[in-house]
Amino acid sequence: MPTHDTREKTIKKTHSRDKNSNETSLDSLYLELPDKKAIILAYQNPKKNLYSIRFDDKTKEIINNNDVNYLKNSAAHAGYVHGNIKEPNSKYKDGFVNLKDNNKNLADGRLFPGIELIKRPTISISMKKIEENKEVKKKKIEENKEIKKKKKKGQKKEDKKTMIENYINNNKEISDIQELNKLFINNTLMEKEKEKEEKKWKILLRFTNEANCYEINNIEDFISGIKDMYTEAKQTLHPMTESRIRRHITKNENRLPTMAGIAGLHAEVQALNDLFISCDENNNRSASNNIKDYRKDILKSSIFTQRLTTEQAGDAFAACHNCSGILSSPINVTTGKVTSAGSNFSLTLSRYETSQESPI
């Protein structure tokens, strides 16, 4: 394998085309060692990066040509690039979307094979705006007017005097009476507005028994379910992908966050899976689960993901906890990974077992 110096020379050579630029073209970037910064810069430079333009166009095509339900189920679009565009075995591929089966998921009665939901009582707190009818509102306004009339002028002066004295005691450097009067009026108005706003809202408490995580209690059934989903999508789960899914599950002590979905079914994992298959074909070898067979190819590749839903559709989509774990180093994900990447979710969860705070 070429040394670190070889990679640095390659990057410097690429930069020399434009001495005023800090960005590196992914088309001419050859990485034998991870250089996350260089890859991200290349991905974010559409003028120099043919692949990012193609990927953006494909994402737009998926969004424009499919209905809301399909996009909601698919959620994300992923692709990958392997090698230098000038190399004979270089490859770009996109079109990977999340796999989902509404009959096998994380819902009660339709659980994915090999898992069970871990539930715990929680309290959700929310604020709801109170919409008052016109008659009630009018009545309150009249009542407030009557209260104001009944207040004694002397009491008002005393309140004002007390406030000014307190303010002077706490702020000795300010003694201008006009400034204090102005402050008193402003503070009074602010308090009244605050009081009005508080009356428009009420706190809602909702007691639930939700599942923040799921436990894989039969990993063989789980992997079998993953393989079936890949087969239905006309794909084959590669031994290396399976190995990384198993390792991620073990590292998290078989407990994973429901928010991250079913480990192994997201678009970026499928992109990695296809990359492994492509590497086998290029090297004329049988599939294996030995990372040493793929390290060189992985270090010359990168994976990227974009959203298909919400107002952020088309934006870069960071890999979730599960995908970040499965696509851990040395795999480059140019669109980012979550901060929990590589951490043990089971340990995180244990710290919240006696609290009402969400571990996710």
Short mmCIF file of C-alpha atoms in Angstrom, two decimals:
data_model
loop_
_atom_site.label_atom_id
_atom_site.label_comp_id
_atom_site.label_asym_id
_atom_site.label_seq_id
_atom_site.Cartn_x
_atom_site.Cartn_y
_atom_site.Cartn_z
CA MET A 1 0.00 0.00 0.00
CA PRO A 2 1.38 3.47 -0.83
CA THR A 3 2.58 5.48 2.12
CA HIS A 4 1.01 8.54 3.68
CA ASP A 5 3.52 10.64 1.69
CA THR A 6 2.08 9.28 -1.55
CA ARG A 7 -1.40 10.45 -0.58
CA GLU A 8 -0.12 13.89 0.41
CA LYS A 9 1.72 14.28 -2.88
CA THR A 10 -1.43 13.31 -4.75
CA ILE A 11 -3.50 15.90 -2.90
CA LYS A 12 -0.85 18.59 -3.42
CA LYS A 13 -0.76 17.77 -7.11
CA THR A 14 -4.53 18.20 -7.29
CA HIS A 15 -4.37 21.53 -5.45
CA SER A 16 -1.63 22.81 -7.76
CA ARG A 17 -4.19 23.22 -10.54
CA ASP A 18 -5.67 26.14 -8.66
CA LYS A 19 -3.27 27.72 -6.19
CA ASN A 20 -5.95 30.05 -4.86
CA SER A 21 -8.35 27.26 -4.01
CA ASN A 22 -8.59 25.27 -0.78
CA GLU A 23 -10.86 22.68 -2.32
CA THR A 24 -9.98 19.32 -3.83
CA SER A 25 -11.72 17.71 -6.79
CA LEU A 26 -13.09 14.30 -5.89
CA ASP A 27 -12.73 13.28 -9.54
CA SER A 28 -8.94 13.43 -9.23
CA LEU A 29 -8.63 12.55 -5.54
CA TYR A 30 -6.91 9.24 -4.79
CA LEU A 31 -7.02 8.31 -1.12
CA GLU A 32 -5.02 5.49 0.39
CA LEU A 33 -5.63 6.89 3.87
CA PRO A 34 -8.80 8.66 5.07
CA ASP A 35 -8.85 12.40 4.49
CA LYS A 36 -12.30 13.40 5.65
CA LYS A 37 -11.73 17.13 5.20
CA ALA A 38 -10.61 16.72 1.60
CA ILE A 39 -13.56 14.50 0.74
CA ILE A 40 -16.10 16.85 2.32
CA LEU A 41 -14.61 19.81 0.46
CA ALA A 42 -14.79 17.86 -2.77
CA TYR A 43 -18.40 16.88 -2.18
CA GLN A 44 -19.39 20.46 -1.39
CA ASN A 45 -17.79 21.86 -4.55
CA PRO A 46 -20.32 21.13 -7.34
CA LYS A 47 -18.39 23.15 -9.93
CA LYS A 48 -15.52 20.69 -9.76
CA ASN A 49 -17.36 17.55 -8.69
CA LEU A 50 -19.22 15.72 -11.43
CA TYR A 51 -20.55 13.13 -8.99
CA SER A 52 -22.24 15.62 -6.67
CA ILE A 53 -24.09 17.16 -9.63
CA ARG A 54 -25.31 13.74 -10.77
CA PHE A 55 -26.34 12.87 -7.22
CA ASP A 56 -28.26 16.13 -6.74
CA ASP A 57 -30.07 15.54 -10.04
CA LYS A 58 -31.01 11.99 -9.04
CA THR A 59 -32.39 13.17 -5.69
CA LYS A 60 -34.53 15.78 -7.46
CA GLU A 61 -35.74 13.13 -9.90
CA ILE A 62 -36.83 10.83 -7.05
CA ILE A 63 -38.63 13.68 -5.26
CA ASN A 64 -40.41 14.91 -8.40
CA ASN A 65 -41.45 11.49 -9.73
CA ASN A 66 -42.89 9.89 -6.59
CA ASP A 67 -45.84 10.50 -4.27
CA VAL A 68 -45.71 11.64 -0.65
CA ASN A 69 -46.17 8.15 0.82
CA TYR A 70 -43.28 6.70 -1.18
CA LEU A 71 -41.00 9.56 -0.14
CA LYS A 72 -42.07 9.21 3.50
CA ASN A 73 -41.25 5.50 3.51
CA SER A 74 -38.00 5.98 1.59
CA ALA A 75 -36.89 9.01 3.66
CA ALA A 76 -33.36 9.19 2.24
CA HIS A 77 -31.39 8.71 -0.97
CA ALA A 78 -27.79 7.46 -0.97
CA GLY A 79 -25.02 6.87 -3.45
CA TYR A 80 -21.30 6.18 -3.57
CA VAL A 81 -18.21 6.82 -5.65
CA HIS A 82 -15.22 4.51 -5.84
CA GLY A 83 -11.81 5.42 -7.21
CA ASN A 84 -10.60 8.05 -9.63
CA ILE A 85 -12.78 8.87 -12.63
CA LYS A 86 -9.75 8.27 -14.87
CA GLU A 87 -9.24 4.75 -13.52
CA PRO A 88 -10.77 1.85 -15.50
CA ASN A 89 -12.41 0.35 -12.39
CA SER A 90 -13.82 3.59 -10.99
CA LYS A 91 -17.54 3.57 -10.29
CA TYR A 92 -20.38 5.89 -9.31
CA LYS A 93 -23.81 4.58 -8.33
CA ASP A 94 -26.91 6.15 -6.78
CA GLY A 95 -30.60 5.39 -6.34
CA PHE A 96 -30.45 3.63 -2.96
CA VAL A 97 -33.40 4.45 -0.67
CA ASN A 98 -34.45 3.16 2.76
CA LEU A 99 -36.09 -0.26 2.79
CA LYS A 100 -39.39 -0.48 4.65
CA ASP A 101 -42.10 -3.09 5.11
CA ASN A 102 -45.24 -1.86 6.89
CA ASN A 103 -45.91 -5.42 8.06
CA LYS A 104 -42.44 -5.86 9.58
CA ASN A 105 -41.31 -2.81 11.51
CA LEU A 106 -41.15 -1.37 15.03
CA ALA A 107 -44.90 -1.33 15.73
CA ASP A 108 -46.74 -3.59 18.18
CA GLY A 109 -48.19 -6.60 16.39
CA ARG A 110 -45.98 -6.07 13.34
CA LEU A 111 -42.51 -6.41 14.81
CA PHE A 112 -39.49 -7.13 12.67
CA PRO A 113 -38.10 -10.66 13.21
CA GLY A 114 -35.84 -11.19 16.22
CA ILE A 115 -36.69 -8.04 18.18
CA GLU A 116 -38.87 -6.82 21.03
CA LEU A 117 -39.71 -3.27 22.06
CA ILE A 118 -38.39 -1.94 25.36
CA LYS A 119 -41.03 0.33 26.86
CA ARG A 120 -41.03 2.59 29.88
CA PRO A 121 -43.52 5.10 31.28
CA THR A 122 -42.83 8.66 30.19
CA ILE A 123 -44.38 12.07 30.67
CA SER A 124 -44.45 14.40 27.70
CA ILE A 125 -44.90 18.09 28.43
CA SER A 126 -46.29 20.47 25.84
CA MET A 127 -47.90 23.90 25.64
CA LYS A 128 -51.27 24.53 24.04
CA LYS A 129 -52.60 27.92 23.08
CA ILE A 130 -55.98 28.71 24.58
CA GLU A 131 -58.40 30.15 22.08
CA GLU A 132 -60.93 32.28 23.97
CA ASN A 133 -64.29 33.13 22.45
CA LYS A 134 -65.13 36.80 21.92
CA GLU A 135 -67.68 37.02 24.77
CA VAL A 136 -65.25 35.63 27.37
CA LYS A 137 -62.50 37.90 26.12
CA LYS A 138 -64.78 40.97 26.25
CA LYS A 139 -65.86 40.12 29.78
CA LYS A 140 -62.26 39.84 30.97
CA ILE A 141 -61.40 43.20 29.46
CA GLU A 142 -64.30 44.85 31.33
CA GLU A 143 -63.27 43.17 34.58
CA ASN A 144 -59.70 44.43 34.20
CA LYS A 145 -60.99 47.97 33.64
CA GLU A 146 -63.04 47.81 36.85
CA ILE A 147 -60.03 46.55 38.81
CA LYS A 148 -57.93 49.44 37.56
CA LYS A 149 -60.60 51.97 38.60
CA LYS A 150 -60.78 50.56 42.11
CA LYS A 151 -57.05 50.88 42.67
CA LYS A 152 -56.15 53.85 44.85
CA LYS A 153 -53.90 56.54 43.44
CA GLY A 154 -51.89 56.62 46.66
CA GLN A 155 -51.19 52.92 46.34
CA LYS A 156 -49.94 53.44 42.80
CA LYS A 157 -47.56 56.15 43.99
CA GLU A 158 -46.36 53.97 46.82
CA ASP A 159 -45.69 51.09 44.41
CA LYS A 160 -43.80 53.42 42.12
CA LYS A 161 -41.86 54.97 44.99
CA THR A 162 -40.92 51.55 46.38
CA MET A 163 -39.74 50.36 43.01
CA ILE A 164 -37.62 53.47 42.45
CA GLU A 165 -36.04 53.17 45.90
CA ASN A 166 -35.23 49.51 45.33
CA TYR A 167 -33.76 50.27 41.94
CA ILE A 168 -31.55 53.07 43.35
CA ASN A 169 -30.30 50.74 46.09
CA ASN A 170 -29.31 48.12 43.54
CA ASN A 171 -28.04 50.58 40.92
CA LYS A 172 -26.35 53.41 42.79
CA GLU A 173 -24.78 54.89 39.67
CA ILE A 174 -28.22 55.80 38.22
CA SER A 175 -30.18 58.55 39.95
CA ASP A 176 -31.91 60.45 37.15
CA ILE A 177 -35.59 60.55 38.08
CA GLN A 178 -36.80 60.76 34.48
CA GLU A 179 -34.83 57.68 33.57
CA LEU A 180 -36.28 55.85 36.55
CA ASN A 181 -39.81 56.90 35.64
CA LYS A 182 -39.27 55.63 32.13
CA LEU A 183 -37.88 52.37 33.46
CA PHE A 184 -40.86 51.94 35.77
CA ILE A 185 -43.35 52.44 32.95
CA ASN A 186 -41.50 50.06 30.61
CA ASN A 187 -41.19 47.35 33.24
CA THR A 188 -44.87 47.68 34.15
CA LEU A 189 -45.89 47.33 30.51
CA MET A 190 -43.60 44.33 30.06
CA GLU A 191 -45.10 42.60 33.09
CA LYS A 192 -48.61 43.22 31.80
CA GLU A 193 -47.75 41.83 28.36
CA LYS A 194 -46.08 38.82 29.95
CA GLU A 195 -49.17 38.21 32.08
CA LYS A 196 -51.40 38.41 29.01
CA GLU A 197 -49.23 35.92 27.11
CA GLU A 198 -49.16 33.47 30.02
CA LYS A 199 -52.95 33.44 30.12
CA LYS A 200 -53.10 32.38 26.49
CA TRP A 201 -51.26 29.10 27.07
CA LYS A 202 -51.71 26.06 29.24
CA ILE A 203 -49.38 23.18 30.06
CA LEU A 204 -50.40 19.72 28.87
CA LEU A 205 -49.05 16.57 30.53
CA ARG A 206 -49.36 13.31 28.61
CA PHE A 207 -48.56 9.97 30.24
CA THR A 208 -47.42 7.33 27.76
CA ASN A 209 -45.73 3.95 27.67
CA GLU A 210 -43.54 4.46 24.62
CA ALA A 211 -40.59 2.47 23.33
CA ASN A 212 -37.42 4.51 22.97
CA CYS A 213 -35.45 1.43 22.04
CA TYR A 214 -35.70 -2.15 20.90
CA GLU A 215 -33.74 -5.24 21.86
CA ILE A 216 -32.51 -7.83 19.39
CA ASN A 217 -33.18 -11.02 21.33
CA ASN A 218 -32.55 -13.36 18.39
CA ILE A 219 -29.82 -12.05 16.13
CA GLU A 220 -30.10 -14.94 13.64
CA ASP A 221 -33.79 -14.21 13.05
CA PHE A 222 -32.94 -10.53 12.77
CA ILE A 223 -30.22 -11.09 10.15
CA SER A 224 -32.52 -13.45 8.28
CA GLY A 225 -35.13 -10.67 8.19
CA ILE A 226 -32.52 -8.23 6.84
CA LYS A 227 -31.55 -10.70 4.11
CA ASP A 228 -35.21 -11.13 3.12
CA MET A 229 -35.64 -7.36 2.80
CA TYR A 230 -32.57 -7.14 0.57
CA THR A 231 -33.81 -10.02 -1.56
CA GLU A 232 -37.19 -8.33 -2.01
CA ALA A 233 -35.31 -5.24 -3.21
CA LYS A 234 -33.35 -7.44 -5.67
CA GLN A 235 -30.14 -7.12 -3.68
CA THR A 236 -27.92 -9.59 -1.84
CA LEU A 237 -26.67 -8.93 1.68
CA HIS A 238 -22.88 -9.08 1.42
CA PRO A 239 -20.97 -11.03 4.13
CA MET A 240 -18.94 -7.90 4.94
CA THR A 241 -22.11 -5.84 5.43
CA GLU A 242 -23.62 -8.58 7.58
CA SER A 243 -20.45 -8.69 9.67
CA ARG A 244 -20.58 -4.94 10.29
CA ILE A 245 -24.28 -5.08 11.23
CA ARG A 246 -23.55 -7.88 13.72
CA ARG A 247 -20.62 -5.96 15.18
CA HIS A 248 -22.75 -2.82 15.60
CA ILE A 249 -25.45 -4.80 17.42
CA THR A 250 -22.90 -6.45 19.71
CA LYS A 251 -21.20 -3.14 20.49
CA ASN A 252 -24.57 -1.72 21.58
CA GLU A 253 -25.31 -4.79 23.70
CA ASN A 254 -28.26 -5.69 21.42
CA ARG A 255 -30.20 -2.52 22.26
CA LEU A 256 -30.77 0.12 19.59
CA PRO A 257 -32.83 3.35 19.42
CA THR A 258 -36.21 3.10 17.69
CA MET A 259 -35.65 6.58 16.25
CA ALA A 260 -32.77 5.18 14.19
CA GLY A 261 -34.96 2.50 12.63
CA ILE A 262 -33.99 -1.09 11.86
CA ALA A 263 -30.23 -1.47 11.63
CA GLY A 264 -29.06 -2.31 8.12
CA LEU A 265 -32.07 -1.19 6.07
CA HIS A 266 -31.15 2.43 5.44
CA ALA A 267 -29.97 3.75 2.08
CA GLU A 268 -26.32 4.36 2.98
CA VAL A 269 -25.86 0.79 4.26
CA GLN A 270 -27.22 -0.50 0.95
CA ALA A 271 -24.76 1.75 -0.87
CA LEU A 272 -21.91 0.24 1.16
CA ASN A 273 -23.26 -3.25 0.47
CA ASP A 274 -23.24 -2.61 -3.28
CA LEU A 275 -19.72 -1.19 -3.02
CA PHE A 276 -18.49 -4.46 -1.48
CA ILE A 277 -20.13 -6.47 -4.28
CA SER A 278 -18.58 -4.20 -6.90
CA CYS A 279 -15.13 -4.58 -5.33
CA ASP A 280 -15.43 -8.38 -5.51
CA GLU A 281 -16.33 -8.18 -9.19
CA ASN A 282 -13.46 -5.81 -9.99
CA ASN A 283 -10.93 -8.00 -8.17
CA ASN A 284 -12.39 -11.28 -9.48
CA ARG A 285 -12.73 -12.77 -6.00
CA SER A 286 -15.35 -14.42 -3.82
CA ALA A 287 -17.16 -12.42 -1.14
CA SER A 288 -15.70 -12.52 2.36
CA ASN A 289 -16.17 -10.87 5.73
CA ASN A 290 -12.50 -9.97 6.18
CA ILE A 291 -12.05 -6.20 6.23
CA LYS A 292 -8.45 -6.56 5.02
CA ASP A 293 -9.77 -7.65 1.62
CA TYR A 294 -11.69 -4.39 1.25
CA ARG A 295 -9.65 -1.79 3.12
CA LYS A 296 -7.83 -0.44 0.07
CA ASP A 297 -11.06 -0.10 -1.93
CA ILE A 298 -12.90 1.48 1.01
CA LEU A 299 -10.23 4.13 1.42
CA LYS A 300 -10.70 5.09 -2.23
CA SER A 301 -14.48 5.44 -1.81
CA SER A 302 -17.05 7.71 -0.23
CA ILE A 303 -20.77 7.46 0.54
CA PHE A 304 -23.26 10.34 0.61
CA THR A 305 -26.92 10.76 1.56
CA GLN A 306 -29.68 13.35 1.02
CA ARG A 307 -33.16 13.80 2.48
CA LEU A 308 -36.28 13.01 0.48
CA THR A 309 -38.85 14.50 2.88
CA THR A 310 -39.67 17.61 4.93
CA GLU A 311 -38.62 21.16 4.08
CA GLN A 312 -35.01 19.94 4.04
CA ALA A 313 -35.62 17.59 1.09
CA GLY A 314 -32.51 17.58 -1.06
CA ASP A 315 -30.20 18.59 1.80
CA ALA A 316 -27.34 16.46 3.11
CA PHE A 317 -28.57 13.86 5.60
CA ALA A 318 -26.20 12.73 8.39
CA ALA A 319 -26.15 8.98 8.99
CA CYS A 320 -28.23 7.90 12.02
CA HIS A 321 -26.85 6.10 15.08
CA ASN A 322 -27.19 2.69 13.44
CA CYS A 323 -25.79 3.70 10.05
CA SER A 324 -22.95 5.62 11.70
CA GLY A 325 -22.03 2.49 13.63
CA ILE A 326 -22.25 0.16 10.63
CA LEU A 327 -20.37 2.65 8.42
CA SER A 328 -17.68 3.30 11.03
CA SER A 329 -14.04 3.98 10.17
CA PRO A 330 -12.43 3.53 7.71
CA ILE A 331 -15.62 4.16 5.69
CA ASN A 332 -16.01 7.78 4.59
CA VAL A 333 -19.50 9.30 4.78
CA THR A 334 -19.14 12.76 3.27
CA THR A 335 -22.57 13.95 4.41
CA GLY A 336 -21.72 13.30 8.04
CA LYS A 337 -22.51 11.04 10.97
CA VAL A 338 -24.41 11.72 14.20
CA THR A 339 -22.48 12.63 17.35
CA SER A 340 -23.38 9.26 18.91
CA ALA A 341 -21.44 7.44 16.15
CA GLY A 342 -19.47 4.58 17.68
CA SER A 343 -21.02 4.94 21.15
CA ASN A 344 -22.83 2.24 23.10
CA PHE A 345 -26.53 3.14 23.10
CA SER A 346 -27.28 0.53 25.76
CA LEU A 347 -24.99 2.32 28.24
CA THR A 348 -26.56 5.67 27.36
CA LEU A 349 -30.00 4.19 27.92
CA SER A 350 -29.10 2.84 31.36
CA ARG A 351 -28.40 6.37 32.60
CA TYR A 352 -31.99 7.37 31.86
CA GLU A 353 -33.86 4.34 33.19
CA THR A 354 -34.94 6.17 36.33
CA SER A 355 -35.48 9.57 34.71
CA GLN A 356 -38.09 11.12 32.46
CA GLU A 357 -35.51 12.46 30.03
CA SER A 358 -35.27 10.86 26.61
CA PRO A 359 -31.98 9.08 25.87
CA ILE A 360 -32.25 9.95 22.17
#
